[in-house]
Every structure is written in C-alpha cells, then in structure tokens.
Short mmCIF file of C-alpha atoms in Angstrom, two decimals:
data_model
loop_
_atom_site.label_atom_id
_atom_site.label_comp_id
_atom_site.label_asym_id
_atom_site.label_seq_id
_atom_site.Cartn_x
_atom_site.Cartn_y
_atom_site.Cartn_z
CA MET Q 7 99.95 -18.16 3.06
CA PRO Q 8 100.65 -19.54 5.80
CA ILE Q 9 99.59 -18.06 9.08
CA ASP Q 10 101.64 -15.67 11.21
CA TRP Q 11 101.27 -17.16 14.70
CA SER Q 12 103.52 -14.81 16.50
CA LYS Q 13 100.69 -11.93 16.34
CA LYS Q 14 99.57 -13.21 19.67
CA PHE Q 15 98.41 -11.37 22.19
CA LYS Q 16 101.23 -11.70 24.27
CA PRO Q 17 103.30 -10.06 22.69
CA GLU Q 18 101.04 -6.97 21.83
CA TYR Q 19 100.48 -6.85 26.06
CA ASP Q 20 103.88 -7.24 26.20
CA ALA Q 21 104.95 -4.63 23.88
CA ALA Q 22 101.75 -2.28 25.69
CA ARG Q 23 103.90 -2.85 28.78
CA ALA Q 24 106.92 -1.79 28.43
CA VAL Q 25 105.56 1.78 26.60
CA ILE Q 26 103.53 1.84 29.67
CA ALA Q 27 106.44 2.07 31.29
CA GLN Q 28 108.36 4.38 29.99
CA ASN Q 29 105.02 6.83 31.87
CA GLY Q 30 107.41 9.84 32.04
CA ASN Q 31 107.08 10.23 28.23
CA TYR Q 32 103.24 11.05 28.77
CA ALA Q 33 101.94 14.08 29.19
CA PRO Q 34 102.58 15.29 32.73
CA ASP Q 35 99.10 16.24 33.59
CA TRP Q 36 98.89 12.35 32.53
CA ARG Q 37 101.52 10.79 34.37
CA PRO Q 38 99.49 9.92 37.32
CA LEU Q 39 96.99 7.97 35.14
CA VAL Q 40 99.79 6.16 33.42
CA ARG Q 41 101.69 5.48 36.55
CA GLU Q 42 98.07 3.11 37.02
CA LEU Q 43 98.00 1.44 34.09
CA GLU Q 44 101.71 0.26 34.57
CA GLU Q 45 100.57 -1.35 37.91
CA LEU Q 46 97.41 -3.21 36.30
CA MET Q 47 99.65 -5.14 33.61
CA SER Q 48 100.86 -7.22 35.62
CA PRO Q 49 103.86 -9.82 34.15
CA THR Q 50 101.38 -12.64 34.43
CA GLY Q 51 98.31 -10.56 32.93
CA PHE Q 52 96.17 -8.15 33.82
CA ASP Q 53 95.21 -7.06 37.63
CA ALA Q 54 91.98 -6.99 38.73
CA GLY Q 55 92.82 -5.29 42.28
CA LYS Q 56 93.92 -2.18 39.56
CA GLU Q 57 90.95 -2.70 37.36
CA ASN Q 58 89.48 1.94 38.26
CA ALA Q 59 92.62 2.87 35.60
CA LEU Q 60 90.75 1.43 32.60
CA GLY Q 61 87.50 2.88 33.55
CA LYS Q 62 89.57 6.18 34.05
CA LEU Q 63 90.94 5.92 30.88
CA ARG Q 64 87.95 5.77 29.47
CA VAL Q 65 86.09 8.94 30.96
CA LYS Q 66 90.08 10.53 30.61
CA VAL Q 67 90.47 10.69 26.67
CA THR Q 68 87.45 12.69 26.68
CA GLU Q 69 88.95 15.22 28.81
CA GLY Q 70 90.97 17.66 27.83
CA THR Q 71 93.57 21.10 29.20
CA GLY Q 72 90.86 22.49 31.68
CA LYS Q 73 88.54 19.54 31.39
CA ALA Q 74 86.83 20.26 28.86
CA LYS Q 75 85.03 17.87 26.13
CA VAL Q 76 87.36 16.26 23.12
CA SER Q 77 87.43 13.48 20.45
CA GLU Q 78 88.62 10.12 21.48
CA ASP Q 79 91.46 10.53 18.73
CA ARG Q 80 92.69 14.30 20.70
CA GLY Q 81 92.38 13.07 23.61
CA ILE Q 82 94.40 10.21 23.34
CA LEU Q 83 97.41 12.21 21.43
CA GLN Q 84 97.43 14.89 23.85
CA GLY Q 85 97.85 11.20 26.62
CA ALA Q 86 100.71 10.57 24.43
CA ALA Q 87 102.19 14.30 24.21
CA ALA Q 88 101.92 14.12 20.58
CA TRP Q 89 98.85 15.63 19.32
CA VAL Q 90 99.15 18.76 16.66
CA GLU Q 91 96.20 20.99 14.85
CA GLY Q 92 96.30 19.78 11.43
CA ASP Q 93 96.13 16.66 9.80
CA ALA Q 94 99.14 17.14 7.84
CA GLY Q 95 103.15 15.88 8.52
CA THR Q 96 103.92 12.34 10.76
CA LEU Q 97 104.03 11.60 14.62
CA THR Q 98 106.83 9.58 15.71
CA ALA Q 99 107.31 6.59 15.99
CA ALA Q 100 107.66 6.28 20.31
CA ALA Q 101 104.78 8.94 19.74
CA LYS Q 102 102.61 5.98 17.61
CA LYS Q 103 103.82 3.61 20.24
CA ARG Q 104 102.14 5.84 23.00
CA ALA Q 105 99.24 6.30 21.53
CA ALA Q 106 98.69 2.69 20.52
CA CYS Q 107 98.94 1.67 24.40
CA LEU Q 108 96.40 4.28 25.13
CA LYS Q 109 94.35 2.71 21.89
CA LEU Q 110 95.21 -0.89 23.77
CA LEU Q 111 93.91 -0.32 26.76
CA ARG Q 112 91.17 2.11 26.17
CA HIS Q 113 89.21 -0.85 24.90
CA VAL Q 114 90.18 -3.45 27.66
CA TYR Q 115 87.11 -4.34 30.29
CA LEU Q 116 87.12 -6.58 33.15
CA GLN Q 117 83.65 -8.84 33.48
CA ASN Q 118 81.66 -10.60 35.47
CA LYS Q 119 84.04 -9.79 38.84
CA ALA Q 120 83.09 -11.83 41.13
CA GLY Q 121 85.60 -13.33 44.30
CA ASN Q 122 87.88 -15.05 41.80
CA ARG Q 123 85.61 -15.03 39.15
CA LYS Q 124 86.93 -12.72 36.41
CA VAL Q 125 87.92 -12.51 32.96
CA TRP Q 126 89.29 -9.92 30.83
CA VAL Q 127 87.65 -8.70 27.54
CA VAL Q 128 89.07 -6.93 24.35
CA SER Q 129 87.11 -5.20 22.38
CA LEU Q 130 88.41 -3.21 19.68
CA PRO Q 131 87.39 -0.80 16.99
CA THR Q 132 86.04 -3.40 13.43
CA ALA Q 133 88.42 -0.76 11.92
CA ILE Q 134 91.44 -2.24 13.30
CA THR Q 135 92.53 -4.99 11.22
CA ASP Q 136 95.37 -6.24 13.25
CA TRP Q 137 96.84 -4.97 17.11
CA PRO Q 138 97.56 -0.98 17.63
CA SER Q 139 100.68 -1.93 18.18
CA ARG Q 140 101.59 -2.29 14.33
CA TYR Q 141 98.26 -1.14 12.93
CA ILE Q 142 99.21 2.25 14.02
CA THR Q 143 102.36 2.45 12.86
CA ALA Q 144 101.98 0.58 9.64
CA HIS Q 145 98.16 3.25 9.30
CA GLY Q 146 99.53 6.46 10.32
CA ASP Q 147 102.10 7.52 8.00
CA THR Q 148 99.95 10.76 8.99
CA VAL Q 149 98.40 12.90 11.64
CA GLY Q 150 95.50 12.56 9.80
CA ALA Q 151 95.40 8.92 9.74
CA ALA Q 152 96.74 7.77 12.83
CA LYS Q 153 94.19 10.17 14.42
CA THR Q 154 91.46 8.03 12.28
CA ALA Q 155 92.46 5.28 13.71
CA LEU Q 156 92.48 6.41 17.44
CA ALA Q 157 89.40 7.79 16.79
CA SER Q 158 87.31 4.36 15.81
CA ASN Q 159 85.36 3.18 18.18
CA ASN Q 160 82.81 0.36 17.40
CA GLU Q 161 83.96 -2.54 19.22
CA ILE Q 162 83.82 -5.73 17.22
CA PHE Q 163 82.07 -6.56 20.71
CA SER Q 164 78.83 -5.41 22.09
CA GLU Q 165 77.42 -4.72 25.57
CA GLU Q 166 75.47 -7.30 25.01
CA GLN Q 167 78.03 -9.38 24.01
CA LYS Q 168 80.83 -8.82 26.58
CA ARG Q 169 77.88 -9.77 29.21
CA TYR Q 170 77.37 -12.55 27.63
CA LEU Q 171 81.13 -13.65 27.31
CA GLY Q 172 81.63 -12.67 30.88
CA THR Q 173 78.75 -15.54 31.93
CA SER Q 174 80.40 -17.80 29.96
CA VAL Q 175 83.52 -18.30 32.00
CA GLN Q 176 81.42 -18.02 35.28
CA GLN Q 177 79.08 -21.19 33.95
CA ALA Q 178 82.43 -22.70 32.13
CA LEU Q 179 84.03 -22.63 36.22
CA ALA Q 180 80.33 -23.73 38.29
CA TRP Q 181 80.43 -26.79 35.25
CA CYS Q 182 83.86 -27.72 35.71
CA GLN Q 183 83.58 -27.82 39.42
CA LYS Q 184 80.43 -29.73 39.09
CA ALA Q 185 82.51 -32.24 36.98
CA GLY Q 186 85.24 -32.73 39.47
CA ILE Q 187 82.75 -33.13 41.72
CA VAL Q 188 81.38 -36.38 39.89
CA LEU Q 189 85.06 -37.18 38.85
CA ALA Q 190 86.22 -37.55 42.78
CA GLN Q 191 83.03 -39.61 43.31
CA ALA Q 192 83.87 -42.10 40.30
CA ALA Q 193 87.27 -42.12 41.76
CA SER Q 194 86.08 -43.09 45.17
CA LYS Q 195 86.59 -46.95 46.56
CA GLY Q 196 82.88 -47.17 46.91
CA LYS Q 197 80.09 -50.00 45.37
CA ASP Q 198 77.53 -46.86 46.80
CA LYS Q 199 74.77 -45.62 44.36
CA ALA Q 200 76.59 -42.53 44.25
CA THR Q 201 79.81 -43.89 43.63
CA THR Q 202 77.98 -46.11 40.33
CA ASP Q 203 76.08 -43.62 38.81
CA ALA Q 204 79.60 -40.92 38.50
CA ARG Q 205 81.47 -43.38 37.04
CA ALA Q 206 78.65 -44.06 34.70
CA MET Q 207 78.21 -40.18 33.44
CA VAL Q 208 82.04 -40.44 33.09
CA SER Q 209 81.21 -43.85 30.75
CA ARG Q 210 78.75 -42.50 29.24
CA TRP Q 211 81.39 -39.91 27.70
CA PHE Q 212 84.75 -41.90 27.59
CA ALA Q 213 84.13 -45.39 27.69
CA GLU Q 214 83.13 -47.81 25.59
CA ALA Q 215 81.36 -51.29 25.62
CA GLY Q 216 83.32 -53.32 26.78
CA LEU Q 217 86.54 -51.04 28.09
CA ALA Q 218 88.67 -52.59 31.24
CA ASP Q 219 87.90 -51.16 34.60
CA ALA Q 220 91.94 -50.10 34.89
CA THR Q 221 91.63 -48.06 31.96
CA LEU Q 222 88.58 -46.42 32.97
CA ALA Q 223 90.00 -45.48 36.37
CA THR Q 224 93.07 -43.97 35.26
CA TYR Q 225 90.58 -41.83 32.62
CA ILE Q 226 88.47 -40.71 36.17
CA ALA Q 227 92.15 -39.86 37.36
CA ASP Q 228 92.99 -37.90 34.16
CA LEU Q 229 89.68 -35.92 34.08
CA GLY Q 230 90.17 -35.36 37.59
CA ALA Q 231 93.61 -33.77 36.96
CA GLY Q 232 92.63 -31.67 33.89
CA PHE Q 233 89.51 -30.26 35.34
CA LYS Q 234 91.74 -28.72 38.58
CA LYS Q 235 94.17 -27.42 36.09
CA ILE Q 236 91.07 -25.18 34.74
CA ILE Q 237 89.45 -24.14 37.77
CA ALA Q 238 92.63 -23.84 39.44
CA MET Q 239 92.98 -21.48 35.74
CA LEU Q 240 89.70 -19.84 35.65
CA ASN Q 241 90.46 -18.58 39.90
CA LYS Q 242 93.76 -16.81 39.12
CA GLY Q 243 91.62 -14.22 37.59
CA ASN Q 244 93.48 -13.11 33.68
CA LEU Q 245 91.36 -15.39 31.38
CA VAL Q 246 91.44 -13.23 28.33
CA LEU Q 247 88.69 -13.11 25.94
CA THR Q 248 89.68 -12.00 22.47
CA ASP Q 249 89.72 -11.86 19.27
CA TRP Q 250 92.72 -12.17 16.59
CA VAL Q 251 92.82 -9.07 15.11
CA PRO Q 252 95.15 -9.70 12.83
CA PHE Q 253 92.76 -11.87 10.74
CA ARG Q 254 89.85 -9.60 10.31
CA GLY Q 255 89.01 -8.48 6.50
CA THR Q 256 91.76 -11.45 5.71
CA THR Q 257 91.78 -13.15 2.50
CA ASP Q 258 93.96 -15.37 2.87
CA ALA Q 259 91.71 -18.83 3.07
CA ASP Q 260 93.54 -20.28 5.08
CA GLU Q 261 93.13 -17.15 7.78
CA ALA Q 262 89.13 -17.01 7.03
CA ASP Q 263 88.11 -20.68 8.19
CA PHE Q 264 89.78 -20.00 11.79
CA LEU Q 265 87.71 -15.96 11.03
CA ALA Q 266 85.02 -18.16 10.93
CA ALA Q 267 86.08 -20.72 13.70
CA GLU Q 268 84.02 -20.35 16.92
CA ALA Q 269 86.77 -20.25 18.72
CA PHE Q 270 89.82 -21.22 18.82
CA THR Q 271 93.36 -20.51 21.25
CA PHE Q 272 97.12 -22.56 22.03
CA ALA Q 273 97.43 -25.98 23.34
CA SER Q 274 98.45 -26.66 26.89
CA ASN Q 275 99.42 -22.94 27.92
CA GLY Q 276 101.02 -22.28 24.65
CA GLU Q 277 100.78 -19.00 24.54
CA GLY Q 278 102.26 -17.83 27.89
CA MET Q 279 99.27 -15.96 29.16
CA ASP Q 280 95.36 -17.44 29.41
CA VAL Q 281 94.00 -16.42 25.98
CA VAL Q 282 90.68 -17.63 23.98
CA TYR Q 283 89.96 -16.00 20.87
CA ILE Q 284 86.30 -15.54 20.50
CA GLU Q 285 85.69 -15.17 15.90
CA SER Q 286 82.33 -15.17 13.92
CA THR Q 287 80.78 -17.59 14.70
CA PHE Q 288 80.81 -17.71 18.91
CA PHE Q 289 77.61 -16.23 18.56
CA THR Q 290 76.16 -17.93 15.69
CA TRP Q 291 73.56 -20.77 15.57
CA ALA Q 292 74.51 -23.62 12.75
CA ALA Q 293 72.75 -26.40 11.98
CA GLY Q 294 73.34 -29.75 13.34
CA ASP Q 295 74.38 -27.53 16.55
CA ILE Q 296 72.48 -28.87 19.08
CA LEU Q 297 73.08 -26.71 22.06
CA THR Q 298 71.45 -22.70 21.86
CA GLY Q 299 72.47 -19.18 23.42
CA GLN Q 300 74.33 -19.22 26.42
CA ALA Q 301 75.11 -22.75 27.42
CA ASN Q 302 76.00 -22.95 24.23
CA TRP Q 303 78.48 -20.51 23.88
CA THR Q 304 79.58 -21.46 27.70
CA ARG Q 305 79.70 -24.94 25.97
CA ILE Q 306 82.69 -23.45 23.84
CA VAL Q 307 84.45 -21.86 26.50
CA VAL Q 308 85.58 -24.71 28.30
CA HIS Q 309 85.63 -26.71 25.09
CA GLU Q 310 88.81 -24.01 24.30
CA LEU Q 311 89.83 -23.84 27.81
CA SER Q 312 90.34 -28.12 27.19
CA HIS Q 313 92.50 -27.47 25.32
CA LEU Q 314 94.38 -24.30 27.04
CA VAL Q 315 94.81 -25.90 30.11
CA CYS Q 316 94.56 -29.50 29.58
CA GLY Q 317 95.88 -30.06 26.29
CA THR Q 318 93.13 -31.87 24.28
CA ALA Q 319 92.47 -31.93 20.97
CA ASP Q 320 90.00 -31.63 18.60
CA VAL Q 321 90.06 -35.17 17.44
CA LYS Q 322 89.00 -36.14 13.25
CA ASN Q 323 88.11 -39.62 13.10
CA GLY Q 324 85.12 -40.62 10.14
CA GLY Q 325 84.90 -36.63 10.61
CA ASP Q 326 85.67 -34.05 13.23
CA ARG Q 327 83.93 -34.95 16.81
CA TYR Q 328 82.15 -32.32 17.47
CA GLY Q 329 78.65 -32.57 19.09
CA SER Q 330 77.44 -32.16 16.42
CA TYR Q 331 78.80 -35.55 14.61
CA GLY Q 332 78.39 -37.75 17.55
CA ILE Q 333 80.89 -37.94 20.23
CA GLY Q 334 79.07 -41.50 22.03
CA PRO Q 335 82.01 -43.48 22.59
CA HIS Q 336 81.34 -47.16 21.26
CA ALA Q 337 84.10 -49.62 19.35
CA GLY Q 338 84.49 -47.20 15.82
CA TYR Q 339 84.82 -44.19 18.36
CA PRO Q 340 86.54 -45.59 20.85
CA GLY Q 341 87.30 -43.65 24.65
CA SER Q 342 91.94 -43.19 23.66
CA ASP Q 343 90.19 -41.07 20.93
CA CYS Q 344 86.96 -39.24 23.77
CA ILE Q 345 89.36 -38.95 26.06
CA ARG Q 346 91.64 -36.74 24.12
CA ASN Q 347 88.62 -35.09 22.67
CA ALA Q 348 87.73 -31.63 23.30
CA ASP Q 349 83.56 -31.55 22.64
CA ASN Q 350 84.37 -34.77 25.19
CA TRP Q 351 85.48 -32.59 27.64
CA ALA Q 352 82.12 -29.99 27.69
CA PHE Q 353 79.39 -32.16 26.83
CA PHE Q 354 80.97 -33.86 29.91
CA ALA Q 355 80.76 -31.13 31.90
CA ALA Q 356 77.55 -29.85 30.22
CA ASP Q 357 76.17 -33.35 31.42
CA CYS Q 358 77.23 -32.87 35.17
CA GLY Q 359 76.63 -29.03 35.16
CA GLY Q 360 72.42 -30.35 34.32
CA ALA Q 361 72.53 -27.87 31.30
CA LEU Q 362 71.78 -31.11 29.04
CA THR Q 363 67.90 -32.20 28.63
CA ASP Q 364 67.03 -35.67 27.29
CA ALA Q 365 66.71 -35.41 23.75
CA GLU Q 366 70.23 -32.60 23.72
CA ARG Q 367 72.67 -36.04 25.03
CA ALA Q 368 71.38 -38.40 23.25
CA SER Q 369 71.98 -36.51 19.60
CA ALA Q 370 75.53 -35.62 20.87
CA LEU Q 371 76.04 -38.94 21.30
CA THR Q 372 74.49 -40.61 18.57
CA ILE Q 373 76.67 -40.40 14.61
CA LYS Q 374 74.51 -38.17 12.36
#
C-alpha cells in the first residue's frame, strides 16, 4: 500500500508543542518544569538554551510525591494529572496527549553541544511503534496498557550510538567546511597550483573528460552555494536525528525497504524542519561498502544533508549511483548526473576532508 508520508516527525513535534502550551492542565508541582519544556520547543525546533529542562524531566519522571522513587509510567501519569491505582478503566483523550508529550520529550537528547554544532537525537523505546501521540492513543485503551507503553525504556539507539551520531554531524560540518574552502579556491581566477589542484578535486568527482570549462565553472558555483547552505543549516543547531518510528515492525514491503535503509530525509526541506531519519542498516557494514565505521556514518550524514538542504537525488544510471557501484564521472555517467547525485557530494566532501585512502578513493570512482 502507499506509504503514509504524513507521519513525519514535525507533526508530532507540533502536536507536542500544542499540548505542552496548556501547562495548566498538568499537575501543579509539574507546572514550572512544563513551562521550561514549553520554552524548549520553539516554532522552528528545539532551543539548545533550554536543554536543561530535558535532564530535569528525566529525573522528575521517577520522582513521586515527596520525591520518593516511582516507576516512569507512574511519574509521567502523575505529571499529566492522570495517575490512578490499578490497571482497569481508561484515560481521557486529553490525558493521553499530555502523557504522550512527556514520553516523547523524555527520550530527546542534545548530543555534541559545542559552539554552533548541536544535534538532537530522538531515541524512543523499541516497544513503541508509532509516534507517542498516536501510539498511546491507539494502544492505551486501558490504564494498564497506557502504563505499559509509558514504562517502556529500551531505546532504539544505545548511548554509544547516540555519541556516534553526534560525532557524525560534527565531522560532517568539518568536511563541508573544507569542501567550501576547496570550492572557493576552485572558483578563483588564479592559475597557481592551489587553484589548479582545487579544480582537479572538483573534476575528479563531477566532470567527465572534455567537459567545457564554462560548465565546470557552473558546477563549482552550484557546489559552493550548496555547501554553504549545508553549513548554515548545521550552524542553526536544531538538526534532529530519529528513526521513522511508524515503520517499526512493519509488514508492508514498501515500508520495509525504507526501514532497511541506512537513512533518508525529505529533499529541499520538504518536511519544514531539519530531520534525518536513521534506519536499521546505518550502523551495519554491507558487502561492497567502501568506508567503515565513523567515516561511513559521516558519509551517510553528508549524503542525507545534500538531499535535505540542496535537493540532490539518488541518481539511477546503470545502477543506483552509490560509491559501492562507482561514481566516477565519464561519458556514460556525465557530470550532469554527478552534480545531482548525493553520494558524489558526500565522497567529494570526504575527499576534501582528507578522510579517504587512495584505495577507497579509487574504489568509489570505479564502476564495479
């Protein structure tokens, strides 16, 4: 069946903002923290200046009345002014929304906070198979079922993986900044070695033999503008990394294909919020992959950011033009394709960042 692409993260974020704004509906002793959470959730994304509210939330969900330790489901429902003893009965729709909002925010983390480099990771428990506002509405038919969902705590990303994701964005920014330097040099009018080398670097990934100088100049200009946009977006500090929660446990073939991807996003800011979805093979190595570990994770992030910010594509020309297939420009795969292809952008950035060995570079440029 067609994938329901309306289930993006942004509608969940907007729904949570609307609920948290009604802070008077939460328990009285929770209202000061709820007001801080409201300030955290700006119209354009999480505000790093209010990040401390998330740490306070993670403490408070296990604090009951008088600060006695309680289970998270009890803490969240007490905060939502909806706790009842026993598992029978039902919660009101409004109570479910308040609890779902706290459950979402309890699993949001600010990773790699350094200067303007900030990335938010949403790591919801694996037992939750839709965004909390939808899942708890659908699966909270009884108080007991709602408690089970709210108590779940086995997050999709481990602590180590969250750190890797933060580092990937940090490295992506560094690669893109170095790519910008190379492109600025390539765009200069000089004929010195530095300019010649910079143009050769661009040509390696985007220009087939015999490409006109004027066309190469347009590629350099387009790449320069594109990498500036990526850098500017990262410097805003509100990039969100999450998985597409509604795909979890899917039996639909089309959804399963996306679930099995490394990552995906919506091109040209199509979501209205800066979000990259990290999926099941992001942290795995597949036969034919050129890069491994942190370098590959950063390559994936740059690939997705080029989609998100610059509207690049996954070009199909003989095969899907990933580095594992071969993305070296030539007559059969001309620069006009390379300049649109996300993995060309990503490997170019890696090359500018000094992240490729000679063997890795040669492998990516060679059709398999």
